[in-house]
Amino acid sequence: MASLSQSRQPSSPRQAARRKAAVDGLLDPELFKALGDPTRVLLLRCLLKCKRACSVSEVAECCDVDFSVVARHLSLLARSGVLEARKVGRTVWYTPRCEDLASTFRSLADAIDDCSPTPIDCCGSDCCKEE
Amino acid sequence: MASLSQSRQPSSPRQAARRKAAVDGLLDPELFKALGDPTRVLLLRCLLKCKRACSVSEVAECCDVDFSVVARHLSLLARSGVLEARKVGRTVWYTPRCEDLASTFRSLADAIDDCSPTPIDCCGSDCCKEE
DNA sequence: GGGATAGTGACGCCATGATGCAAATATATC
DNA sequence: GATATATTTGCATCATGGCGTCACTATCCC
């Protein structure tokens, strides 16, 4: 809970990389990779706007790719924590994990803000001087 | 500015996909793709924690990959709007666009919240019943 | 101008991943 | 048990993307 973020003055990036910060845990390439594919984003948007759990077959009607591809994408999104999967009988119902996602992105925004240099003394070297 | 998000009851995902919502613009696979690579995220964390503009050479000392690879990654991050690039003389100074990034992620969080179904009547079909 | 420094661009190699098809599995229904 | 439905998995193909090497350009300093 303690805010370690107001750390010291600008250092070399190599030194800075060694310091711990909130962004370390929140900037997760795996999550972004999951959201980095156009088809997957299309499916996610579809699920988000539908506002209810949807089966693989239903979601597959939202785009042109093969059914098996949709099934794989949804499964991957679930493994990445983006969707929740609930199997009932022979059908799987997928729901976006809205609360978790929103909270993750908000925490990330906060962590990034913590990294923002203050306009004053933002840079000890000459790299910040106006041209 | 008008909030169209409180739209109607759950529909088929195919119908839902046709409706416009804030997530349509904010869930951008290109941004996520840029943030979906471990090396790029490492470089970005490095820049974020350094809290000042850094040159390509400086950032390149933060990881093991070849200098040219770092240069390409930084250039890509700049093209994706994650970094700002400022060329002074023969060196390029990169800075994270903290405000834009934080604001993007916050808007995204809001848009996702808008998609969250109300706990009541979240689903007209039997897909939401407890097991 | 000549040489050093900072970064970009053009290759080729290789791993990953997205896709479609078809077979396999799991579950309901008859 | 046979059959239909819902999804998963194996396989082959193909495109994308990350990486390193090297040549090239731009800029600075002598």
Coordinates of C-alpha atoms (C1' of nucleotides) in Angstrom, one line a residue:
Chain A
M1 CA 0.0 0.0 0.0
A2 CA 2.9 2.3 0.7
S3 CA 3.7 4.5 -2.2
L4 CA 7.3 4.0 -3.2
S5 CA 6.8 5.8 -6.4
Q6 CA 7.9 9.3 -5.5
S7 CA 11.4 8.0 -5.8
R8 CA 14.5 9.9 -6.5
Q9 CA 15.7 12.1 -9.3
P10 CA 16.2 10.9 -12.8
S11 CA 19.0 8.4 -13.1
S12 CA 20.3 6.4 -16.0
P13 CA 17.7 4.1 -17.5
R14 CA 19.8 1.1 -16.5
Q15 CA 19.8 2.1 -12.9
A16 CA 16.1 3.0 -13.1
A17 CA 15.3 -0.5 -14.5
R18 CA 16.6 -2.0 -11.2
R19 CA 14.2 0.0 -9.1
K20 CA 10.8 -1.6 -8.3
A21 CA 7.7 0.2 -9.3
A22 CA 4.0 -0.5 -9.7
V23 CA 4.3 -0.6 -13.4
D24 CA 6.5 -3.7 -13.1
G25 CA 3.6 -5.9 -12.2
L26 CA 1.0 -4.1 -14.1
L27 CA 2.6 -3.8 -17.5
D28 CA 2.0 -7.4 -18.4
P29 CA 2.9 -8.4 -22.0
E30 CA 0.8 -11.5 -21.7
L31 CA -2.4 -9.6 -21.2
F32 CA -1.6 -7.2 -24.0
K33 CA -0.6 -10.0 -26.3
A34 CA -4.0 -11.5 -25.7
L35 CA -5.6 -8.2 -26.6
G36 CA -3.3 -7.6 -29.5
D37 CA -5.1 -9.6 -32.1
P38 CA -7.8 -8.0 -34.2
T39 CA -10.0 -11.1 -34.3
R40 CA -9.8 -11.5 -30.5
V41 CA -10.6 -7.9 -29.9
L42 CA -13.6 -8.2 -32.2
L43 CA -14.9 -11.2 -30.2
L44 CA -14.3 -9.4 -27.0
R45 CA -16.1 -6.3 -28.1
C46 CA -18.9 -8.6 -29.2
L47 CA -19.1 -10.1 -25.7
L48 CA -18.8 -6.8 -23.9
K49 CA -21.6 -5.2 -25.8
C50 CA -23.9 -8.2 -25.5
K51 CA -23.9 -7.8 -21.7
R52 CA -24.6 -11.5 -21.0
A53 CA -22.9 -14.8 -21.2
C54 CA -22.5 -16.2 -24.7
S55 CA -21.7 -19.6 -26.0
V56 CA -18.9 -20.3 -28.5
S57 CA -21.5 -20.9 -31.2
E58 CA -23.2 -17.6 -30.6
V59 CA -20.0 -15.6 -30.7
A60 CA -18.8 -17.5 -33.8
E61 CA -21.7 -15.9 -35.7
C62 CA -20.1 -12.5 -35.1
C63 CA -17.2 -12.9 -37.4
D64 CA -16.1 -14.8 -40.5
V65 CA -13.4 -17.0 -39.2
D66 CA -13.9 -20.7 -38.7
F67 CA -15.7 -21.9 -35.6
S68 CA -12.6 -23.7 -34.3
V69 CA -10.7 -20.5 -34.5
V70 CA -13.2 -18.7 -32.4
A71 CA -13.2 -21.5 -29.9
R72 CA -9.5 -21.2 -29.6
H73 CA -9.5 -17.4 -29.3
L74 CA -12.1 -17.5 -26.5
S75 CA -10.2 -20.2 -24.7
L76 CA -7.0 -18.1 -24.9
L77 CA -8.8 -15.0 -23.6
A78 CA -10.1 -17.0 -20.7
R79 CA -6.6 -18.3 -19.9
S80 CA -5.4 -14.7 -20.0
G81 CA -8.0 -13.6 -17.5
V82 CA -10.0 -11.5 -19.9
L83 CA -13.0 -13.8 -20.0
E84 CA -14.6 -16.1 -17.5
A85 CA -15.7 -19.5 -18.8
R86 CA -18.5 -21.5 -17.3
K87 CA -19.3 -24.9 -18.7
V88 CA -23.0 -26.0 -18.4
G89 CA -23.7 -29.3 -20.0
R90 CA -22.1 -29.4 -23.4
T91 CA -22.0 -25.6 -23.9
V92 CA -19.4 -23.2 -22.5
W93 CA -20.7 -19.7 -21.5
Y94 CA -18.1 -16.9 -21.8
T95 CA -18.4 -13.6 -20.0
P96 CA -15.9 -10.7 -19.9
R97 CA -14.4 -10.2 -16.5
C98 CA -15.4 -6.5 -16.6
E99 CA -14.6 -5.7 -13.0
D100 CA -11.1 -7.2 -13.1
L101 CA -10.3 -5.7 -16.4
A102 CA -11.5 -2.2 -15.5
S103 CA -9.6 -2.4 -12.2
T104 CA -6.4 -3.6 -13.9
F105 CA -6.5 -0.7 -16.4
R106 CA -7.2 1.8 -13.7
S107 CA -4.3 0.6 -11.6
L108 CA -2.1 0.7 -14.7
A109 CA -3.2 4.3 -15.4
D110 CA -2.3 5.2 -11.8
A111 CA 1.0 3.5 -12.0
I112 CA 1.8 5.3 -15.2
D113 CA 0.8 8.6 -13.6
D114 CA 3.2 7.9 -10.8
C115 CA 6.0 7.7 -13.4
S116 CA 5.2 11.0 -14.9
P117 CA 7.9 13.5 -14.1
T118 CA 6.9 16.7 -12.5
P119 CA 7.1 19.5 -15.1
I120 CA 9.6 21.3 -12.9
D121 CA 13.1 19.8 -12.8
C122 CA 11.9 17.0 -15.0
C123 CA 15.4 16.5 -16.2
G124 CA 18.8 17.3 -14.9
S125 CA 20.5 16.8 -18.2
D126 CA 20.1 19.0 -21.3
C127 CA 17.8 16.5 -22.9
C128 CA 14.7 18.5 -21.8
K129 CA 15.7 22.0 -22.8
E130 CA 13.6 23.6 -25.5
E131 CA 15.0 23.7 -28.9
Chain B
M1 CA -20.7 13.0 -25.4
A2 CA -24.1 11.4 -25.0
S3 CA -23.9 8.1 -23.2
L4 CA -25.5 5.5 -25.4
S5 CA -24.1 2.8 -23.2
Q6 CA -27.1 2.1 -21.0
S7 CA -28.6 0.4 -24.0
R8 CA -31.1 -2.4 -24.1
Q9 CA -31.4 -5.8 -22.6
P10 CA -29.1 -8.6 -23.7
S11 CA -29.4 -9.6 -27.3
S12 CA -27.6 -12.0 -29.5
P13 CA -23.9 -11.3 -29.7
R14 CA -24.3 -10.8 -33.4
Q15 CA -26.9 -8.0 -32.9
A16 CA -24.8 -6.6 -30.1
A17 CA -21.8 -6.4 -32.4
R18 CA -23.6 -4.0 -34.6
R19 CA -24.3 -1.5 -31.8
K20 CA -21.8 1.2 -31.3
A21 CA -20.2 1.5 -27.9
A22 CA -17.2 3.3 -26.4
V23 CA -15.2 0.1 -26.3
D24 CA -15.2 0.1 -30.1
G25 CA -12.8 2.9 -30.3
L26 CA -10.8 2.2 -27.2
L27 CA -10.1 -1.5 -27.6
D28 CA -7.4 -1.0 -30.2
P29 CA -5.5 -4.1 -31.1
E30 CA -2.6 -1.9 -32.5
L31 CA -1.9 -0.4 -29.1
F32 CA -2.0 -3.7 -27.4
K33 CA 0.1 -5.3 -30.0
A34 CA 2.8 -2.7 -29.4
L35 CA 2.6 -3.5 -25.7
G36 CA 2.4 -7.3 -26.2
D37 CA 6.1 -7.9 -26.6
P38 CA 8.3 -8.7 -23.5
T39 CA 11.3 -6.7 -24.8
R40 CA 9.2 -3.7 -25.6
V41 CA 7.5 -3.8 -22.2
L42 CA 10.9 -4.0 -20.6
L43 CA 12.1 -1.0 -22.5
L44 CA 9.0 0.9 -21.7
R45 CA 9.2 0.1 -18.0
C46 CA 12.8 1.3 -18.1
L47 CA 11.8 4.6 -19.6
L48 CA 8.8 5.0 -17.3
K49 CA 10.9 4.5 -14.2
C50 CA 13.7 6.7 -15.4
K51 CA 11.4 9.7 -15.4
R52 CA 13.3 11.6 -18.0
A53 CA 14.0 11.5 -21.7
C54 CA 16.5 8.8 -22.7
S55 CA 18.5 8.2 -25.9
V56 CA 18.4 5.0 -27.8
S57 CA 21.9 4.2 -26.6
E58 CA 21.0 4.6 -23.0
V59 CA 17.9 2.5 -23.2
A60 CA 19.9 -0.2 -25.1
E61 CA 22.0 -0.7 -22.0
C62 CA 18.9 -2.0 -20.1
C63 CA 18.6 -5.2 -22.0
D64 CA 20.6 -7.8 -23.8
V65 CA 19.3 -7.5 -27.3
D66 CA 21.2 -5.8 -30.1
F67 CA 21.2 -2.0 -30.3
S68 CA 19.4 -2.0 -33.7
V69 CA 16.6 -4.1 -32.1
V70 CA 16.2 -1.6 -29.3
A71 CA 16.1 1.2 -31.8
R72 CA 13.4 -0.5 -33.8
H73 CA 11.3 -1.3 -30.7
L74 CA 11.5 2.3 -29.6
S75 CA 10.6 3.6 -33.0
L76 CA 7.6 1.2 -33.1
L77 CA 6.5 2.4 -29.6
A78 CA 6.6 5.9 -30.8
R79 CA 4.6 5.1 -33.9
S80 CA 2.0 3.5 -31.7
G81 CA 1.7 6.6 -29.6
V82 CA 3.3 5.1 -26.5
L83 CA 6.4 7.1 -26.7
E84 CA 7.3 10.6 -27.8
A85 CA 10.4 11.0 -29.9
R86 CA 12.4 14.2 -30.1
K87 CA 15.5 14.3 -32.2
V88 CA 18.3 16.7 -31.1
G89 CA 21.4 16.6 -33.2
R90 CA 22.2 13.0 -33.9
T91 CA 20.5 11.6 -30.8
V92 CA 16.8 10.8 -30.4
W93 CA 15.3 11.4 -27.0
Y94 CA 12.4 9.1 -26.1
T95 CA 9.8 9.8 -23.4
P96 CA 6.7 7.9 -22.4
R97 CA 3.5 9.7 -23.2
C98 CA 2.3 9.2 -19.6
E99 CA -0.7 11.5 -19.7
D100 CA -2.1 10.1 -22.9
L101 CA -1.5 6.5 -21.8
A102 CA -3.0 6.9 -18.4
S103 CA -6.0 8.7 -19.9
T104 CA -6.5 6.0 -22.6
F105 CA -6.4 3.3 -20.0
R106 CA -8.8 5.1 -17.7
S107 CA -11.3 5.7 -20.6
L108 CA -11.0 2.1 -21.4
A109 CA -11.8 1.1 -17.9
D110 CA -14.8 3.3 -17.9
A111 CA -16.0 1.9 -21.2
I112 CA -15.6 -1.6 -19.9
D113 CA -17.6 -0.7 -16.8
D114 CA -20.3 0.6 -19.0
C115 CA -20.5 -2.9 -20.5
S116 CA -20.8 -4.6 -17.2
P117 CA -24.3 -6.0 -16.8
T118 CA -26.3 -5.1 -13.7
P119 CA -26.2 -8.0 -11.3
I120 CA -30.0 -8.0 -11.4
D121 CA -31.6 -9.3 -14.6
C122 CA -28.1 -9.7 -16.1
C123 CA -29.4 -12.4 -18.4
G124 CA -32.7 -13.3 -19.7
S125 CA -31.7 -16.8 -20.7
D126 CA -30.8 -19.7 -18.5
C127 CA -27.1 -19.1 -19.0
C128 CA -26.8 -17.2 -15.7
K129 CA -28.6 -19.4 -13.4
E130 CA -26.5 -20.9 -10.6
E131 CA -25.5 -24.5 -11.0
Chain C
dG1 C1' 37.5 17.1 -45.4
dG2 C1' 38.3 13.0 -42.2
dG3 C1' 37.0 10.3 -38.6
dA4 C1' 34.0 9.2 -34.7
dT5 C1' 29.3 8.8 -32.9
dA6 C1' 24.0 8.0 -33.1
dG7 C1' 20.6 6.0 -35.3
dT8 C1' 18.1 3.9 -39.5
dG9 C1' 17.2 0.5 -43.2
dA10 C1' 17.8 -3.8 -45.8
dC11 C1' 18.4 -8.1 -45.8
dG12 C1' 17.9 -13.3 -44.1
dC13 C1' 16.9 -16.7 -40.4
dC14 C1' 13.9 -18.6 -37.3
dA15 C1' 10.0 -19.0 -33.9
dT16 C1' 5.5 -17.9 -33.0
dG17 C1' 0.9 -17.8 -34.0
dA18 C1' -3.4 -17.4 -36.8
dT19 C1' -6.2 -20.1 -39.8
dG20 C1' -9.0 -24.0 -41.8
dC21 C1' -10.1 -28.7 -42.1
dA22 C1' -11.1 -32.9 -40.2
dA23 C1' -11.1 -36.2 -36.5
dA24 C1' -12.0 -36.8 -31.6
dT25 C1' -14.3 -35.9 -27.3
dA26 C1' -18.2 -34.8 -24.3
dT27 C1' -22.8 -34.4 -23.4
dA28 C1' -27.7 -34.5 -24.2
dT29 C1' -31.7 -36.9 -26.4
dC30 C1' -34.1 -40.6 -28.3
Chain D
dG1 C1' -26.7 -47.9 -27.6
dA2 C1' -27.3 -44.7 -31.5
dT3 C1' -27.5 -40.1 -32.9
dA4 C1' -27.2 -35.2 -32.8
dT5 C1' -25.1 -31.2 -30.8
dA6 C1' -21.2 -28.3 -28.7
dT7 C1' -16.7 -27.9 -28.2
dT8 C1' -11.8 -29.4 -28.4
dT9 C1' -7.7 -31.0 -30.5
dG10 C1' -4.2 -32.5 -34.1
dC11 C1' -2.3 -31.3 -38.2
dA12 C1' -0.7 -28.7 -42.2
dT13 C1' -0.1 -24.2 -44.1
dC14 C1' 1.0 -19.7 -44.2
dA15 C1' 1.9 -14.9 -42.6
dT16 C1' 3.8 -12.1 -39.1
dG17 C1' 7.2 -10.6 -36.2
dG18 C1' 11.6 -10.7 -33.4
dC19 C1' 16.4 -11.0 -33.9
dG20 C1' 21.2 -10.1 -35.5
dT21 C1' 24.5 -8.5 -39.1
dC22 C1' 25.9 -5.2 -41.9
dA23 C1' 25.7 -1.3 -44.8
dC24 C1' 24.2 3.4 -44.9
dT25 C1' 22.9 8.2 -43.5
dA26 C1' 23.2 12.1 -40.5
dT27 C1' 25.6 14.8 -37.4
dC28 C1' 29.3 16.3 -34.5
dC29 C1' 34.3 17.4 -33.6
dC30 C1' 39.1 17.7 -35.0

